Coordinates of N, CA and C in Angstrom, one line a residue:
X174 N 79.7 104.3 82.3 CA 79.1 103.0 82.4 C 79.5 102.3 83.7
X175 N 78.5 101.8 84.4 CA 78.7 101.2 85.7 C 79.5 99.9 85.5
X176 N 80.3 99.6 86.5 CA 81.1 98.4 86.5 C 80.3 97.3 87.1
X177 N 80.3 96.1 86.4 CA 79.5 95.0 86.9 C 80.1 94.4 88.2
X178 N 79.3 93.7 88.9 CA 79.8 93.0 90.1 C 80.8 92.0 89.7
X179 N 80.7 91.3 88.6 CA 81.7 90.3 88.2 C 83.0 91.0 87.9
X180 N 82.9 92.1 87.2 CA 84.2 92.9 86.9 C 84.8 93.4 88.2
X181 N 84.1 93.9 89.1 CA 84.6 94.3 90.4 C 85.3 93.1 91.1
X182 N 84.6 92.0 91.1 CA 85.2 90.8 91.8 C 86.5 90.4 91.1
X183 N 86.5 90.4 89.8 CA 87.7 90.0 89.1 C 88.9 91.1 89.4
X184 N 88.5 92.3 89.5 CA 89.5 93.4 89.8 C 90.1 93.2 91.2
X185 N 89.2 92.8 92.1 CA 89.7 92.5 93.5 C 90.6 91.3 93.5
X186 N 90.3 90.3 92.8 CA 91.1 89.1 92.7 C 92.5 89.5 92.1
X187 N 92.5 90.3 91.0 CA 93.7 90.7 90.4 C 94.6 91.5 91.3
X188 N 93.9 92.4 92.1 CA 94.7 93.2 93.1 C 95.3 92.3 94.1
X189 N 94.5 91.3 94.6 CA 95.1 90.4 95.6 C 96.2 89.6 95.1
X190 N 96.1 89.1 93.8 CA 97.2 88.3 93.2 C 98.4 89.2 93.1
X191 N 98.3 90.5 92.7 CA 99.4 91.4 92.6 C 100.0 91.6 94.0
X192 N 99.2 91.7 95.0 CA 99.7 92.0 96.4 C 100.4 90.8 97.0
X193 N 99.7 89.6 96.9 CA 100.1 88.4 97.6 C 100.8 87.3 96.8
X194 N 100.7 87.5 95.5 CA 101.2 86.4 94.6 C 100.2 85.3 94.3
X195 N 99.0 85.4 95.0 CA 98.0 84.4 94.8 C 96.7 85.1 95.4
X196 N 95.6 84.5 95.2 CA 94.3 85.0 95.7 C 94.0 84.2 97.0
X197 N 94.2 84.8 98.1 CA 93.8 84.1 99.4 C 92.3 83.7 99.4
X198 N 92.0 82.6 100.0 CA 90.6 82.2 100.1 C 89.7 83.3 100.7
X199 N 90.1 84.0 101.7 CA 89.4 85.1 102.3 C 89.0 86.1 101.2
X200 N 89.9 86.5 100.4 CA 89.6 87.5 99.3 C 88.7 86.9 98.3
X201 N 88.9 85.7 97.9 CA 88.0 85.1 96.9 C 86.6 85.0 97.5
X202 N 86.5 84.7 98.8 CA 85.1 84.6 99.4 C 84.5 86.0 99.4
X203 N 85.2 87.0 99.8 CA 84.7 88.4 99.8 C 84.3 88.9 98.4
X204 N 85.2 88.6 97.5 CA 85.0 89.1 96.1 C 83.8 88.4 95.5
X205 N 83.6 87.1 95.8 CA 82.4 86.4 95.3 C 81.1 86.9 95.9
X206 N 81.1 87.2 97.1 CA 79.8 87.6 97.7 C 79.6 89.1 97.8
X207 N 80.6 89.9 97.9 CA 80.4 91.3 98.0 C 81.7 92.0 97.7
X208 N 81.9 92.4 96.4 CA 83.2 93.0 96.0 C 83.4 94.3 96.7
X209 N 82.4 95.1 97.1 CA 82.6 96.3 97.8 C 83.3 96.1 99.2
X210 N 82.9 95.0 99.9 CA 83.6 94.7 101.2 C 85.0 94.3 100.9
X211 N 85.2 93.5 99.8 CA 86.5 93.1 99.5 C 87.4 94.2 99.1
X212 N 86.9 95.2 98.4 CA 87.7 96.4 98.0 C 88.0 97.2 99.3
X213 N 87.0 97.3 100.2 CA 87.2 98.1 101.4 C 88.3 97.4 102.2
X214 N 88.2 96.1 102.4 CA 89.2 95.4 103.1 C 90.7 95.6 102.6
X215 N 90.8 95.3 101.3 CA 92.1 95.5 100.7 C 92.7 96.9 100.7
X216 N 91.8 97.9 100.5 CA 92.3 99.3 100.5 C 92.6 99.7 101.9
X217 N 91.8 99.3 102.9 CA 92.1 99.7 104.2 C 93.4 99.1 104.7
X218 N 93.6 97.8 104.3 CA 94.9 97.2 104.6 C 96.1 97.9 104.0
X219 N 95.9 98.3 102.8 CA 97.0 99.0 102.1 C 97.3 100.4 102.7
X220 N 96.2 101.1 103.1 CA 96.4 102.4 103.8 C 97.1 102.2 105.1
X221 N 96.7 101.2 105.9 CA 97.3 101.0 107.2 C 98.7 100.5 107.1
X222 N 99.1 99.9 106.1 CA 100.5 99.4 105.9 C 101.4 100.5 106.0
X223 N 100.9 101.7 105.7 CA 101.8 103.0 105.7 C 101.6 103.7 107.0
X224 N 101.2 103.1 108.1 CA 100.9 103.7 109.4 C 102.2 103.9 110.2
X225 N 102.0 104.2 111.5 CA 103.2 104.5 112.3 C 103.8 103.3 113.0
X226 N 103.0 102.2 113.1 CA 103.6 101.0 113.6 C 104.4 100.2 112.6
X227 N 105.4 99.6 113.1 CA 106.3 98.8 112.1 C 105.5 97.6 111.6
X228 N 105.9 97.0 110.5 CA 105.2 95.8 110.0 C 105.1 94.7 111.1
X229 N 106.2 94.4 111.9 CA 106.1 93.4 112.9 C 105.0 93.8 114.0
X230 N 105.0 95.1 114.4 CA 104.1 95.6 115.4 C 102.6 95.5 114.8
X231 N 102.4 95.8 113.6 CA 101.1 95.6 113.0 C 100.7 94.2 113.0
X232 N 101.5 93.3 112.7 CA 101.2 91.9 112.7 C 100.9 91.4 114.2
X233 N 101.6 92.0 115.1 CA 101.4 91.7 116.5 C 100.0 92.1 116.9
X234 N 99.6 93.3 116.5 CA 98.2 93.8 116.8 C 97.2 92.9 116.1
X235 N 97.4 92.6 114.8 CA 96.5 91.8 114.1 C 96.3 90.4 114.7
X236 N 97.4 89.8 115.1 CA 97.3 88.5 115.8 C 96.6 88.6 117.1
X237 N 96.8 89.7 117.8 CA 96.1 89.8 119.1 C 94.6 89.9 118.8
X238 N 94.2 90.7 117.8 CA 92.8 90.8 117.5 C 92.2 89.4 117.0
X239 N 93.0 88.8 116.1 CA 92.5 87.5 115.6 C 92.4 86.4 116.7
X240 N 93.4 86.4 117.6 CA 93.3 85.5 118.7 C 92.1 85.8 119.6
X241 N 91.9 87.1 119.9 CA 90.8 87.5 120.7 C 89.4 87.1 120.1
X242 N 89.3 87.2 118.8 CA 88.1 86.8 118.0 C 88.1 85.4 117.6
X243 N 89.1 84.6 118.0 CA 89.2 83.2 117.7 C 89.0 82.9 116.2
X244 N 89.7 83.6 115.4 CA 89.6 83.4 114.0 C 90.6 82.3 113.5
X245 N 90.0 81.2 113.1 CA 90.8 80.1 112.6 C 91.7 80.4 111.4
X246 N 91.2 81.3 110.5 CA 91.9 81.7 109.3 C 92.9 82.7 109.5
X247 N 92.6 83.8 110.2 CA 93.5 85.0 110.3 C 94.7 84.6 111.3
X248 N 94.4 83.7 112.3 CA 95.6 83.4 113.1 C 96.6 82.6 112.3
X249 N 96.2 81.8 111.4 CA 97.2 81.1 110.5 C 97.8 82.1 109.5
X250 N 97.0 82.8 108.8 CA 97.5 83.8 107.8 C 98.5 84.8 108.4
X251 N 98.1 85.3 109.5 CA 99.0 86.4 110.1 C 100.0 85.8 111.0
X252 N 99.9 84.5 111.4 CA 101.0 83.8 112.0 C 102.2 83.7 111.0
X253 N 101.8 83.4 109.7 CA 102.8 83.3 108.7 C 103.4 84.7 108.3
X254 N 102.5 85.7 108.2 CA 102.9 87.1 107.9 C 103.7 87.6 109.1
X255 N 103.3 87.3 110.3 CA 104.1 87.8 111.5 C 105.5 87.2 111.5
X256 N 105.6 85.9 111.2 CA 107.0 85.3 111.1 C 107.8 86.0 110.0
X257 N 107.2 86.3 108.9 CA 107.9 87.0 107.8 C 108.3 88.4 108.3
X258 N 107.5 89.0 109.1 CA 107.8 90.4 109.6 C 108.8 90.4 110.7
X259 N 109.2 89.2 111.2 CA 110.2 89.1 112.3 C 109.7 88.7 113.7
X260 N 108.4 88.4 113.8 CA 107.9 88.0 115.1 C 108.4 86.6 115.4
X261 N 108.9 86.3 116.6 CA 109.3 85.0 117.0 C 108.1 84.0 117.1
X262 N 108.3 82.8 116.8 CA 107.3 81.8 116.9 C 106.6 81.7 118.3
X263 N 107.4 81.9 119.3 CA 106.8 81.9 120.7 C 105.8 83.0 120.9
X264 N 106.2 84.2 120.4 CA 105.3 85.4 120.5 C 104.0 85.1 119.7
X265 N 104.1 84.6 118.5 CA 103.0 84.3 117.7 C 102.0 83.3 118.4
X266 N 102.6 82.3 118.9 CA 101.8 81.3 119.6 C 101.1 81.9 120.9
X267 N 101.9 82.7 121.6 CA 101.3 83.3 122.8 C 100.1 84.2 122.4
X268 N 100.2 85.0 121.4 CA 99.2 85.9 120.9 C 97.9 85.1 120.4
X269 N 98.2 84.1 119.6 CA 97.1 83.2 119.1 C 96.3 82.6 120.3
X270 N 97.1 82.2 121.3 CA 96.5 81.6 122.5 C 95.8 82.6 123.5
X271 N 95.9 83.8 123.2 CA 95.3 84.9 124.0 C 96.1 85.4 125.1
X272 N 97.4 85.1 125.1 CA 98.3 85.6 126.1 C 99.0 86.9 125.7
X273 N 100.0 87.3 126.5 CA 100.8 88.5 126.3 C 102.2 88.1 126.1
X274 N 102.9 88.7 125.2 CA 104.4 88.5 125.1 C 105.1 89.0 126.3
X275 N 106.3 88.5 126.5 CA 107.2 89.0 127.6 C 107.8 90.3 127.3
X276 N 108.3 90.5 126.1 CA 109.0 91.8 125.7 C 108.1 93.0 125.9
X277 N 108.7 94.0 126.5 CA 108.0 95.2 126.9 C 107.1 95.9 125.9
X278 N 107.7 96.3 124.8 CA 107.0 97.0 123.7 C 105.9 96.1 123.1
X279 N 106.2 94.9 122.9 CA 105.2 93.9 122.3 C 104.1 93.7 123.3
X280 N 104.5 93.6 124.6 CA 103.4 93.4 125.6 C 102.5 94.6 125.7
X281 N 103.1 95.8 125.6 CA 102.3 97.0 125.7 C 101.3 97.1 124.5
X282 N 101.8 96.8 123.3 CA 100.9 96.8 122.2 C 99.7 95.8 122.3
X283 N 100.1 94.6 122.7 CA 99.1 93.5 122.9 C 98.1 93.9 124.0
X284 N 98.6 94.5 125.1 CA 97.7 94.9 126.2 C 96.8 96.0 125.8
X285 N 97.3 97.0 125.0 CA 96.5 98.1 124.6 C 95.4 97.6 123.6
X286 N 95.8 96.6 122.7 CA 94.8 96.1 121.8 C 93.7 95.4 122.5
X287 N 94.1 94.5 123.5 CA 93.1 93.8 124.2 C 92.2 94.7 125.0
X288 N 92.8 95.7 125.6 CA 92.0 96.7 126.4 C 91.0 97.4 125.5
X289 N 91.4 97.8 124.3 CA 90.6 98.5 123.4 C 89.4 97.6 122.9
X290 N 89.7 96.3 122.7 CA 88.7 95.4 122.3 C 87.7 95.1 123.4
X291 N 88.3 94.9 124.6 CA 87.4 94.6 125.7 C 86.5 95.8 126.2
X292 N 87.0 97.0 126.0 CA 86.2 98.1 126.4 C 85.6 98.8 125.2
X293 N 85.6 98.2 124.0 CA 85.0 98.7 122.8 C 85.5 100.1 122.5
X294 N 86.8 100.4 122.8 CA 87.3 101.7 122.5 C 87.1 102.7 123.6
X295 N 86.4 102.4 124.7 CA 86.1 103.3 125.7 C 87.2 103.3 126.8
X296 N 88.4 103.8 126.4 CA 89.5 103.8 127.4 C 89.2 104.9 128.4
X297 N 89.4 104.6 129.6 CA 89.3 105.7 130.7 C 90.5 106.6 130.6
X298 N 90.4 107.7 131.4 CA 91.6 108.6 131.5 C 92.7 107.9 132.1
X299 N 92.5 107.0 133.0 CA 93.5 106.2 133.6 C 94.2 105.3 132.6
X300 N 93.4 104.6 131.8 CA 93.9 103.8 130.7 C 94.8 104.6 129.8
X301 N 94.3 105.7 129.4 CA 95.1 106.6 128.4 C 96.4 107.0 129.1
X302 N 96.4 107.5 130.4 CA 97.6 107.9 131.1 C 98.6 106.8 131.2
X303 N 98.1 105.6 131.5 CA 98.9 104.4 131.7 C 99.7 104.1 130.4
X304 N 98.9 104.1 129.3 CA 99.5 103.8 128.0 C 100.5 105.0 127.5
X305 N 100.1 106.2 127.8 CA 101.0 107.3 127.5 C 102.3 107.3 128.2
X306 N 102.2 107.0 129.5 CA 103.3 106.9 130.4 C 104.3 105.7 129.9
X307 N 103.7 104.7 129.4 CA 104.5 103.6 128.9 C 105.0 103.8 127.5
X308 N 104.7 105.0 126.9 CA 105.3 105.4 125.6 C 104.4 105.2 124.4
X309 N 103.1 104.8 124.6 CA 102.2 104.6 123.5 C 101.6 105.9 123.1
X310 N 101.7 106.3 121.8 CA 101.1 107.6 121.4 C 99.7 107.5 121.0
X311 N 99.0 108.6 120.9 CA 97.7 108.6 120.4 C 97.6 108.1 118.9
X312 N 98.6 108.5 118.1 CA 98.7 108.0 116.7 C 98.7 106.5 116.7
X313 N 99.5 105.9 117.6 CA 99.6 104.4 117.7 C 98.3 103.8 118.1
X314 N 97.6 104.4 119.1 CA 96.3 103.9 119.6 C 95.3 104.0 118.4
X315 N 95.3 105.1 117.6 CA 94.4 105.2 116.5 C 94.7 104.1 115.5
X316 N 96.0 103.8 115.3 CA 96.3 102.8 114.3 C 95.8 101.4 114.8
X317 N 95.9 101.2 116.1 CA 95.4 99.9 116.6 C 93.9 99.8 116.4
X318 N 93.2 100.9 116.6 CA 91.8 100.9 116.3 C 91.5 100.6 114.9
X319 N 92.3 101.2 114.0 CA 92.1 100.9 112.5 C 92.3 99.4 112.2
X320 N 93.4 98.9 112.8 CA 93.7 97.4 112.6 C 92.6 96.6 113.2
X321 N 92.0 96.9 114.3 CA 90.9 96.2 114.9 C 89.7 96.2 114.0
X322 N 89.4 97.4 113.4 CA 88.3 97.5 112.5 C 88.5 96.6 111.2
X323 N 89.7 96.6 110.6 CA 89.9 95.8 109.4 C 89.9 94.3 109.8
X324 N 90.5 94.0 110.9 CA 90.6 92.6 111.3 C 89.2 92.0 111.7
X325 N 88.4 92.9 112.3 CA 87.0 92.5 112.6 C 86.3 92.1 111.4
X326 N 86.4 92.8 110.3 CA 85.8 92.4 109.0 C 86.2 91.0 108.6
X327 N 87.5 90.8 108.6 CA 88.0 89.5 108.1 C 87.6 88.4 109.1
X328 N 87.8 88.6 110.4 CA 87.5 87.6 111.4 C 86.0 87.2 111.3
X329 N 85.2 88.1 111.2 CA 83.7 87.8 111.2 C 83.3 87.2 109.9
X330 N 83.9 87.6 108.8 CA 83.5 86.9 107.5 C 84.0 85.5 107.6
X331 N 85.2 85.3 108.1 CA 85.7 83.9 108.2 C 84.8 83.0 109.1
X332 N 84.3 83.6 110.2 CA 83.4 82.9 111.0 C 82.1 82.5 110.3
X333 N 81.6 83.5 109.5 CA 80.4 83.2 108.8 C 80.6 82.2 107.6
X334 N 81.7 82.3 106.9 CA 82.0 81.5 105.8 C 82.7 80.2 106.1
X335 N 83.3 80.1 107.2 CA 84.1 78.9 107.5 C 85.3 78.8 106.5
X336 N 85.8 79.9 106.1 CA 86.9 80.0 105.1 C 88.0 79.0 105.3
X337 N 88.2 78.1 104.3 CA 89.3 77.2 104.5 C 90.7 77.9 104.5
X338 N 91.6 77.5 105.3 CA 92.9 78.1 105.4 C 93.7 77.7 104.2
X339 N 94.3 78.7 103.5 CA 95.2 78.4 102.3 C 96.4 77.6 102.7
X340 N 96.8 76.7 101.8 CA 98.0 75.9 102.1 C 99.3 76.8 102.3
X341 N 99.3 78.0 101.7 CA 100.4 78.9 101.9 C 100.5 79.4 103.4
X342 N 99.5 79.3 104.2 CA 99.5 79.7 105.5 C 99.6 78.6 106.5
X343 N 99.7 77.4 106.1 CA 99.8 76.2 107.0 C 101.2 76.1 107.6

């Protein structure tokens, strides 16, 4: 028997509540309008959480993407998540404002993320050599691409929906 859209939406909300302790407005919006996109978003986030980047590095990349895309919702949500993962408030603010952190590894990750975004993934051989020489692996670049993809979903949905920021992220 096929699962109804309402049942899928409720299942997504339940999964979000299990993961976050509440249903973020973004997830509620996605589940209400298109549970398939909500499921994709949650599952992709879950898979990427087991990637090669540390939780703080993942949040750094996510904040870089969300700042680049000027997402009012994700910069707040991941500012809170970044702080919980150990990012300094100054680093979070710098990323949200479109800047680069001072610290070497953080700066490298943010620079690589911005370059991938700006070049739509078309890194030159020189770009790749620069990042490799600085210690960034292909596996890390691929994870950055995955995080860009997932964050683009949420950033663009928030732009379309004008999703209100949850009090938990203020």
